[in-house]
Coordinates of N, CA and C in Angstrom, one line a residue:
M46 N -26.2 -7.6 59.9 CA -25.8 -7.1 58.2 C -25.1 -5.8 58.8
D47 N -24.3 -5.6 56.8 CA -24.1 -4.0 56.8 C -24.4 -3.7 55.5
L48 N -23.9 -2.4 55.0 CA -24.6 -1.8 54.4 C -23.9 -1.8 53.1
A49 N -24.1 -1.5 51.9 CA -24.2 -1.7 50.4 C -24.3 -0.5 49.5
L50 N -23.6 0.5 49.1 CA -23.4 1.5 48.6 C -23.3 0.7 46.7
F51 N -23.7 1.1 46.0 CA -23.6 1.5 44.7 C -24.0 2.2 43.6
D52 N -22.5 2.9 43.3 CA -23.3 4.5 42.2 C -23.6 3.0 41.0
F53 N -23.7 4.2 40.2 CA -24.5 3.3 39.0 C -24.0 2.7 37.9
D54 N -23.9 4.6 37.0 CA -23.3 4.4 35.4 C -21.3 4.3 35.9
G55 N -20.8 3.8 34.8 CA -19.6 3.7 35.3 C -19.3 2.9 35.7
T56 N -20.5 2.4 37.0 CA -20.1 1.1 38.9 C -20.8 -0.2 37.5
I57 N -21.9 -0.5 38.1 CA -22.5 -1.1 37.8 C -22.8 -0.9 36.6
T58 N -22.3 -0.6 35.5 CA -22.6 -0.5 34.3 C -20.8 -0.2 33.5
F59 N -20.8 -0.6 32.8 CA -19.6 -0.1 31.6 C -19.5 0.9 31.2
D60 N -20.0 1.8 31.3 CA -20.8 3.4 30.8 C -20.9 3.9 31.8
E61 N -21.7 5.5 30.9 CA -22.9 6.3 31.2 C -23.7 5.9 30.1
T62 N -24.9 6.0 31.8 CA -26.7 5.2 30.5 C -26.8 6.6 30.6
F63 N -26.7 8.0 30.8 CA -28.4 9.1 30.7 C -28.3 9.9 29.2
P64 N -26.9 9.5 28.6 CA -27.4 9.5 26.7 C -27.1 9.2 26.5
G65 N -27.3 7.5 26.6 CA -28.3 6.1 25.8 C -30.3 6.1 26.9
F66 N -30.3 7.1 27.3 CA -31.5 7.0 27.9 C -32.7 8.7 27.0
V67 N -30.6 9.1 26.9 CA -31.7 10.6 26.7 C -32.5 10.0 24.1
R68 N -31.0 9.8 24.1 CA -31.4 9.2 23.1 C -32.9 8.1 22.7
A69 N -33.0 7.7 24.0 CA -34.4 6.3 24.1 C -35.6 7.1 23.8
T70 N -36.0 8.5 24.7 CA -37.0 9.1 25.6 C -37.1 10.9 24.4
I71 N -35.9 10.8 23.0 CA -36.9 12.4 22.8 C -36.1 12.2 21.2
D72 N -37.4 12.9 20.8 CA -37.6 12.3 19.1 C -36.2 12.8 18.4
R73 N -36.1 12.7 17.5 CA -34.7 13.2 16.5 C -34.5 14.5 16.3
R74 N -35.9 14.9 16.0 CA -36.0 16.4 15.6 C -35.3 16.8 16.6
T75 N -35.3 17.2 18.1 CA -36.0 17.9 19.4 C -34.0 17.1 19.6
L76 N -33.7 16.2 19.3 CA -32.5 15.8 19.6 C -30.9 16.1 18.6
A77 N -32.2 16.3 17.3 CA -30.5 16.6 16.6 C -30.6 18.6 17.0
L78 N -31.7 19.4 17.2 CA -31.7 20.0 17.9 C -30.7 20.9 18.9
G79 N -30.9 19.6 20.0 CA -30.4 20.1 20.5 C -28.7 19.6 21.2
Q80 N -28.2 19.2 19.8 CA -27.0 17.9 19.9 C -26.1 20.2 19.4
V81 N -27.4 20.6 18.6 CA -26.1 22.2 18.4 C -26.0 23.0 19.5
L82 N -27.5 23.2 19.3 CA -27.6 24.7 21.1 C -27.0 23.8 22.4
L83 N -26.6 22.3 22.9 CA -25.7 21.8 23.4 C -24.6 21.9 23.4
A84 N -24.5 22.3 22.7 CA -22.8 21.9 21.7 C -21.6 21.8 22.8
P85 N -22.3 23.4 23.6 CA -20.6 23.9 24.4 C -20.4 23.7 25.7
Y86 N -21.6 23.0 26.6 CA -21.9 22.4 27.6 C -21.8 21.0 27.4
V87 N -21.6 19.8 25.9 CA -21.1 19.0 25.7 C -20.0 18.8 26.4
V88 N -19.1 19.5 24.9 CA -17.2 20.3 25.3 C -17.0 20.5 25.8
G89 N -18.0 21.8 27.0 CA -17.5 21.9 28.1 C -16.6 20.9 29.1
Y90 N -18.0 19.6 29.4 CA -17.8 18.9 29.8 C -16.4 17.5 29.3
K91 N -16.6 17.5 28.4 CA -15.9 16.5 27.9 C -14.8 17.3 27.6
L92 N -14.2 18.6 28.3 CA -12.6 18.9 29.0 C -13.0 19.7 30.2
G93 N -13.2 19.1 30.4 CA -13.5 19.2 32.6 C -13.6 20.4 33.1
L94 N -14.1 21.4 31.9 CA -14.8 22.7 31.9 C -16.3 23.2 32.9
V95 N -17.2 22.6 32.4 CA -17.9 21.7 33.6 C -18.9 21.4 33.7
S96 N -19.4 21.2 34.8 CA -19.9 20.1 35.4 C -21.0 18.7 34.7
G97 N -21.0 17.9 35.0 CA -21.7 16.7 34.1 C -23.5 17.4 34.8
L98 N -23.3 17.5 36.3 CA -24.6 18.1 37.0 C -24.7 19.9 36.0
T99 N -24.5 20.2 35.3 CA -25.3 21.4 35.0 C -25.7 20.5 33.3
V100 N -24.7 20.2 32.7 CA -25.6 19.5 31.4 C -26.6 19.0 31.2
R101 N -26.5 17.4 32.5 CA -27.3 17.0 32.3 C -28.6 17.7 32.9
K102 N -28.6 18.6 33.1 CA -30.3 20.8 33.5 C -30.1 20.8 32.0
R103 N -28.8 20.9 31.7 CA -29.9 21.5 30.4 C -30.5 21.3 29.3
I104 N -29.7 19.3 29.1 CA -30.1 18.2 28.8 C -31.9 18.1 29.2
V105 N -31.8 18.2 30.5 CA -33.5 17.7 30.9 C -34.2 18.9 30.5
A106 N -33.8 20.4 30.9 CA -34.6 21.0 30.2 C -34.9 21.7 29.8
F107 N -34.1 20.9 29.0 CA -34.6 21.4 27.1 C -34.8 20.1 26.3
G108 N -35.0 18.4 27.0 CA -35.2 17.9 26.1 C -37.0 17.0 26.0
Y109 N -37.2 17.4 28.4 CA -38.3 17.4 28.6 C -39.6 17.7 29.3
R110 N -38.4 19.4 29.0 CA -39.9 20.2 29.2 C -41.3 19.6 28.8
G111 N -42.6 19.5 29.0 CA -44.4 19.8 28.8 C -43.9 18.2 27.8
R112 N -43.2 17.2 28.4 CA -43.5 15.7 27.6 C -44.3 14.7 28.3
P113 N -45.2 14.2 29.1 CA -46.2 13.6 29.2 C -45.2 12.3 30.6
E114 N -45.2 12.5 31.6 CA -44.2 11.6 32.2 C -44.3 10.1 32.2
H115 N -45.7 9.9 31.8 CA -46.3 8.0 31.5 C -46.0 7.9 30.0
E116 N -45.5 8.9 28.8 CA -44.4 8.3 27.9 C -43.4 8.0 28.7
V117 N -42.6 9.0 29.1 CA -41.1 9.1 29.3 C -40.1 8.0 29.9
R118 N -41.8 7.8 31.1 CA -41.7 6.6 32.4 C -41.2 5.1 31.4
A119 N -42.2 5.1 30.5 CA -42.6 4.2 30.1 C -41.6 3.3 28.9
A120 N -40.6 4.8 28.0 CA -40.2 4.9 27.3 C -38.4 4.4 27.9
G121 N -38.1 4.8 29.3 CA -37.3 5.3 30.0 C -36.9 3.4 30.6
A122 N -38.5 2.5 31.5 CA -38.5 0.7 31.5 C -37.1 0.3 30.5
R123 N -38.4 0.7 29.3 CA -38.2 -0.2 27.3 C -36.8 -0.1 27.6
H124 N -36.1 1.0 28.1 CA -34.8 1.3 27.9 C -33.6 0.5 28.8
A125 N -34.6 0.4 30.0 CA -33.5 -0.7 30.8 C -33.5 -1.5 30.8
R126 N -34.6 -2.4 29.9 CA -34.5 -4.1 29.4 C -33.8 -4.1 28.4
E127 N -34.5 -3.4 27.8 CA -33.3 -3.8 25.5 C -32.5 -3.5 26.1
V128 N -31.3 -2.3 26.6 CA -30.2 -2.0 26.2 C -29.4 -2.0 27.8
V129 N -29.9 -1.1 29.0 CA -29.7 -1.3 30.3 C -28.7 -2.4 30.7
A130 N -29.1 -3.5 30.6 CA -29.6 -4.7 30.7 C -28.5 -5.6 30.8
R131 N -27.6 -5.6 28.8 CA -27.0 -5.1 28.4 C -25.5 -3.6 28.6
Q132 N -25.2 -3.7 29.7 CA -23.9 -2.3 29.7 C -23.8 -2.9 31.3
I133 N -24.3 -3.7 31.7 CA -24.2 -4.0 33.6 C -22.7 -4.8 33.7
R134 N -21.9 -4.4 34.4 CA -21.2 -5.1 34.5 C -20.6 -6.3 34.9
P135 N -20.3 -8.0 34.5 CA -20.3 -8.7 35.7 C -19.9 -8.8 36.8
E136 N -18.7 -7.5 37.2 CA -18.0 -8.1 38.0 C -19.4 -7.7 39.3
A137 N -19.9 -6.5 38.3 CA -20.4 -5.5 40.3 C -22.2 -6.5 39.9
L138 N -22.5 -7.0 39.2 CA -23.4 -8.2 39.2 C -23.1 -9.4 40.3
E139 N -22.0 -9.8 40.7 CA -21.3 -10.9 41.6 C -21.4 -9.8 42.2
R140 N -20.9 -9.2 42.9 CA -20.7 -8.3 44.2 C -21.8 -8.1 44.8
I141 N -22.7 -7.8 44.0 CA -24.2 -7.3 44.1 C -25.0 -8.6 44.9
Q142 N -24.2 -9.9 44.6 CA -25.0 -10.6 44.7 C -24.2 -12.2 46.2
W143 N -22.7 -11.4 46.0 CA -22.0 -11.0 47.4 C -22.1 -10.8 48.1
H144 N -22.9 -9.2 49.0 CA -23.5 -8.6 49.2 C -24.7 -9.3 50.1
R145 N -25.8 -9.5 49.2 CA -26.8 -10.4 49.2 C -26.8 -11.7 50.1
Q146 N -25.9 -12.6 49.7 CA -25.6 -14.0 50.4 C -25.7 -13.3 51.6
R147 N -25.3 -12.9 51.9 CA -24.3 -12.5 52.8 C -25.6 -11.6 54.3
G148 N -26.9 -11.5 53.4 CA -27.3 -10.7 53.9 C -28.0 -9.5 54.3
D149 N -26.6 -8.4 53.7 CA -26.2 -6.9 53.4 C -27.5 -6.1 53.1
R150 N -27.6 -5.4 53.2 CA -28.4 -4.2 52.7 C -28.2 -3.8 51.3
V151 N -28.3 -3.9 50.7 CA -27.4 -2.8 48.9 C -28.9 -2.0 48.4
V152 N -28.0 -0.8 48.1 CA -28.9 0.3 48.2 C -27.7 1.0 46.6
V153 N -27.8 1.6 45.4 CA -27.6 1.3 44.0 C -28.1 3.6 44.9
V154 N -27.3 4.4 45.0 CA -27.1 5.3 45.3 C -26.5 6.5 43.3
T155 N -27.4 7.1 43.0 CA -26.8 7.7 41.5 C -27.6 8.9 41.2
A156 N -26.8 9.4 40.3 CA -27.6 10.9 39.7 C -28.4 10.4 38.3
S157 N -28.2 9.0 38.1 CA -29.1 8.6 37.1 C -30.8 8.8 37.1
L158 N -31.0 9.3 36.3 CA -32.8 9.2 36.3 C -33.6 8.3 37.2
D159 N -35.4 8.5 37.5 CA -35.5 7.5 38.5 C -36.9 7.1 37.1
L160 N -36.3 7.4 36.3 CA -37.5 7.0 34.9 C -36.3 6.3 34.0
F161 N -35.4 5.5 33.8 CA -34.6 4.2 34.0 C -34.1 2.9 35.3
V162 N -33.7 4.2 35.6 CA -32.9 3.4 36.8 C -34.1 2.2 37.9
A163 N -34.7 2.8 38.3 CA -35.9 2.1 38.4 C -36.3 0.9 37.9
A164 N -36.7 1.2 36.9 CA -37.0 -0.4 35.9 C -35.9 -1.2 36.5
W165 N -34.7 -0.8 36.5 CA -33.6 -2.2 36.6 C -33.3 -2.2 38.3
C166 N -33.5 -1.1 39.0 CA -33.1 -2.2 40.5 C -34.2 -3.1 40.8
E167 N -36.2 -2.4 40.5 CA -37.0 -2.6 40.9 C -37.2 -4.3 39.9
D168 N -36.2 -4.7 39.2 CA -36.3 -5.7 38.6 C -34.9 -6.5 38.9
Q169 N -34.0 -6.1 39.2 CA -32.7 -6.5 40.4 C -33.4 -6.7 42.5
G170 N -34.4 -6.1 42.6 CA -34.7 -6.1 43.3 C -34.0 -5.0 44.6
L171 N -33.6 -4.3 44.4 CA -32.5 -3.7 44.6 C -32.7 -2.0 44.9
E172 N -33.0 -2.3 46.0 CA -33.4 -0.5 47.1 C -32.3 0.7 46.2
F173 N -33.3 1.8 45.3 CA -32.4 3.0 45.2 C -32.8 3.5 45.2
I174 N -31.7 4.9 45.5 CA -31.7 6.3 45.7 C -31.0 7.4 44.4
C175 N -31.5 8.0 43.6 CA -32.1 8.8 42.4 C -32.4 10.2 42.2
S176 N -31.2 10.3 41.1 CA -32.7 12.3 41.3 C -33.9 12.2 39.8
Y177 N -34.6 12.0 40.7 CA -36.2 12.6 39.9 C -36.3 14.0 39.1
L178 N -37.1 14.3 38.2 CA -37.6 15.1 37.6 C -39.2 15.6 38.3
E179 N -39.3 16.7 38.0 CA -40.0 18.0 39.3 C -41.8 17.0 37.3
S180 N -42.7 17.0 37.9 CA -43.9 16.6 37.0 C -44.7 17.6 37.8
R181 N -46.3 17.8 36.7 CA -47.5 18.7 37.7 C -48.2 18.8 37.0
D182 N -49.3 17.9 37.7 CA -50.5 17.6 36.0 C -49.9 16.2 35.5
G183 N -49.0 15.7 35.7 CA -48.8 14.7 34.4 C -47.5 14.4 33.5
V184 N -46.7 15.8 32.9 CA -46.1 16.7 32.3 C -44.9 17.1 33.3
L185 N -43.9 16.5 33.1 CA -42.9 16.8 33.0 C -41.9 18.4 32.8
T186 N -41.6 19.3 34.0 CA -41.0 20.9 33.4 C -40.4 21.0 33.4
G187 N -39.5 20.1 33.1 CA -38.0 20.1 32.7 C -37.0 20.3 33.8
R188 N -37.8 20.4 35.2 CA -36.6 20.8 35.8 C -36.6 19.8 37.2
Y189 N -35.0 19.6 37.3 CA -35.4 18.2 38.7 C -36.2 18.0 40.3
R190 N -36.3 17.6 40.6 CA -37.1 18.0 41.9 C -36.6 17.4 42.6
D191 N -36.2 18.5 43.9 CA -35.0 18.2 44.6 C -33.5 19.0 43.9
R192 N -33.0 18.1 44.4 CA -31.4 18.1 43.6 C -30.7 17.1 43.1
D193 N -29.7 17.5 41.7 CA -30.1 16.5 40.8 C -28.9 15.2 42.2
C194 N -29.0 14.2 42.7 CA -28.2 13.4 43.4 C -26.8 12.7 43.1
C195 N -26.2 13.8 42.7 CA -24.6 13.2 42.4 C -23.6 14.4 43.6
G196 N -22.9 14.1 43.7 CA -21.5 14.8 44.9 C -22.1 15.1 45.9
P197 N -21.8 15.9 46.8 CA -22.2 15.6 48.6 C -24.1 15.2 48.3
E198 N -24.6 15.5 47.7 CA -25.9 15.1 47.2 C -26.1 13.3 47.9
K199 N -25.2 13.2 47.7 CA -25.0 11.2 47.3 C -25.4 10.8 49.2
P200 N -24.4 11.4 49.2 CA -23.7 11.2 51.2 C -25.2 12.0 52.1
R201 N -26.2 13.7 51.5 CA -26.7 13.3 52.1 C -27.9 13.0 52.1
R202 N -28.6 12.3 51.1 CA -29.9 11.7 50.3 C -29.4 10.0 51.1
V203 N -28.0 9.6 51.2 CA -27.8 8.5 52.2 C -28.3 8.5 53.6
R204 N -28.0 9.6 54.5 CA -27.9 9.8 55.7 C -29.5 10.2 56.1
E205 N -29.8 10.5 55.3 CA -31.7 11.4 55.0 C -32.2 10.2 55.4
R206 N -32.1 8.9 54.6 CA -33.1 7.4 54.4 C -32.5 7.0 54.5
I207 N -30.8 7.1 55.4 CA -30.7 5.6 56.3 C -29.6 5.7 57.3
D208 N -30.0 4.9 58.3 CA -30.0 4.8 59.8 C -27.9 4.1 59.7
L209 N -26.7 5.4 59.4 CA -25.5 4.3 59.8 C -25.2 3.3 60.5
D210 N -25.8 4.0 61.3 CA -25.1 3.1 63.1 C -25.8 1.8 63.1
D211 N -26.9 1.8 62.3 CA -27.3 0.1 62.3 C -26.6 -0.8 62.2
Y212 N -25.1 0.1 61.0 CA -24.5 -1.0 60.3 C -23.4 -1.1 60.7
A213 N -23.0 -2.5 60.8 CA -21.5 -2.7 61.4 C -19.6 -2.1 59.8
T214 N -20.1 -3.1 59.3 CA -19.7 -1.9 58.4 C -20.4 -1.5 56.6
V215 N -20.1 -0.7 56.4 CA -20.0 0.1 54.9 C -19.6 -0.2 53.6
Y216 N -19.5 -0.2 53.5 CA -18.5 -0.7 51.8 C -18.7 0.1 50.8
A217 N -18.8 1.1 50.3 CA -19.4 2.0 49.3 C -18.4 1.8 47.9
Y218 N -18.7 2.0 46.9 CA -18.6 1.4 45.1 C -19.1 2.9 44.3
G219 N -17.5 3.0 44.0 CA -18.2 4.2 43.4 C -17.3 4.9 42.2
D220 N -17.0 5.0 40.4 CA -15.7 4.9 39.9 C -15.0 6.6 39.8
T221 N -16.3 7.6 39.9 CA -15.5 9.0 39.5 C -15.5 10.1 41.0
V222 N -15.1 11.3 39.9 CA -14.8 12.7 41.5 C -16.9 13.0 42.2
E223 N -17.3 12.4 40.5 CA -18.6 13.0 41.6 C -19.6 11.0 43.4
D224 N -18.5 10.5 42.8 CA -18.7 9.3 43.7 C -18.8 9.4 45.3
L225 N -16.5 10.8 45.6 CA -15.7 10.3 46.7 C -16.4 11.2 47.7
D226 N -17.4 11.4 47.6 CA -18.2 12.0 49.3 C -19.1 10.4 49.5
L227 N -19.6 10.3 48.6 CA -20.0 8.8 48.5 C -19.3 8.1 49.3
L228 N -17.7 7.7 49.4 CA -17.3 6.7 49.6 C -17.1 6.9 51.8
D229 N -16.5 8.6 51.0 CA -16.3 9.2 52.3 C -17.4 8.4 53.2
L230 N -19.0 7.6 52.8 CA -19.6 7.6 54.1 C -18.7 5.7 55.1
A231 N -18.3 5.6 54.0 CA -17.9 4.5 54.0 C -17.1 3.4 55.1
H232 N -16.9 2.1 55.5 CA -15.4 1.8 56.1 C -14.3 1.0 55.0
R233 N -15.5 0.7 54.7 CA -14.6 -0.1 52.8 C -14.9 0.8 51.4
K234 N -13.8 1.6 51.0 CA -14.3 2.2 49.5 C -13.9 1.2 48.7
Y235 N -14.4 1.5 47.3 CA -14.2 1.1 46.1 C -14.3 1.4 44.9
Y236 N -12.9 2.2 44.7 CA -13.5 3.4 43.9 C -12.3 2.4 42.5
R237 N -13.1 2.3 41.2 CA -13.0 2.2 40.0 C -12.9 0.1 40.6
W238 N -13.1 -1.0 41.0 CA -13.5 -1.2 41.9 C -11.8 -2.1 42.3
Q239 N -11.3 -1.1 42.9 CA -9.8 -1.1 43.3 C -10.4 -0.7 45.0
E240 N -9.6 -1.5 45.9 CA -10.2 -1.3 47.6 C -8.9 -0.3 47.5
V241 N -9.6 0.7 47.5 CA -9.1 2.1 48.7 C -8.4 2.1 50.0
A242 N -8.0 3.2 50.3 CA -7.8 3.5 52.0 C -8.9 4.5 52.5

């Protein structure tokens, strides 16, 4: 048995799923206000001046603080079934199936929030390591529980949960610089679906 680690956004999916999740789970008025107040962060991200981590934290703090967790989780599961399912790359599903047919352990390792990625992974019967929002008494605080699962946090979480020495070959798949640390764990690395040394 080998191990296969897959990033989610842009690797399994055609594009980022976080913006769609935000639109599906935050009311229109709050969204409109957030677009104005958070515009400098979004523009900075698009220009490469602000990290995705910073933008996600700002959006989470603004859009989810004080929201009932069960409500956001239910909306996230609907979003996963109705929207995310249509964003999946056929080649990603084929590769996941290839690993499963070989008897490999397949784990999705993503900065995406469990509030929606868990539903998709569970429907596919896949393990996942992801980001979680903090909740107190069933109410979201607008903060991450632990750290956002991106960059160096990805391999840290993988090592915390999986003994890599148990596997003859580790495969890793990613598509952005935030995935390079994850790819460094692997014997066989795939960046944007091309094998790299």
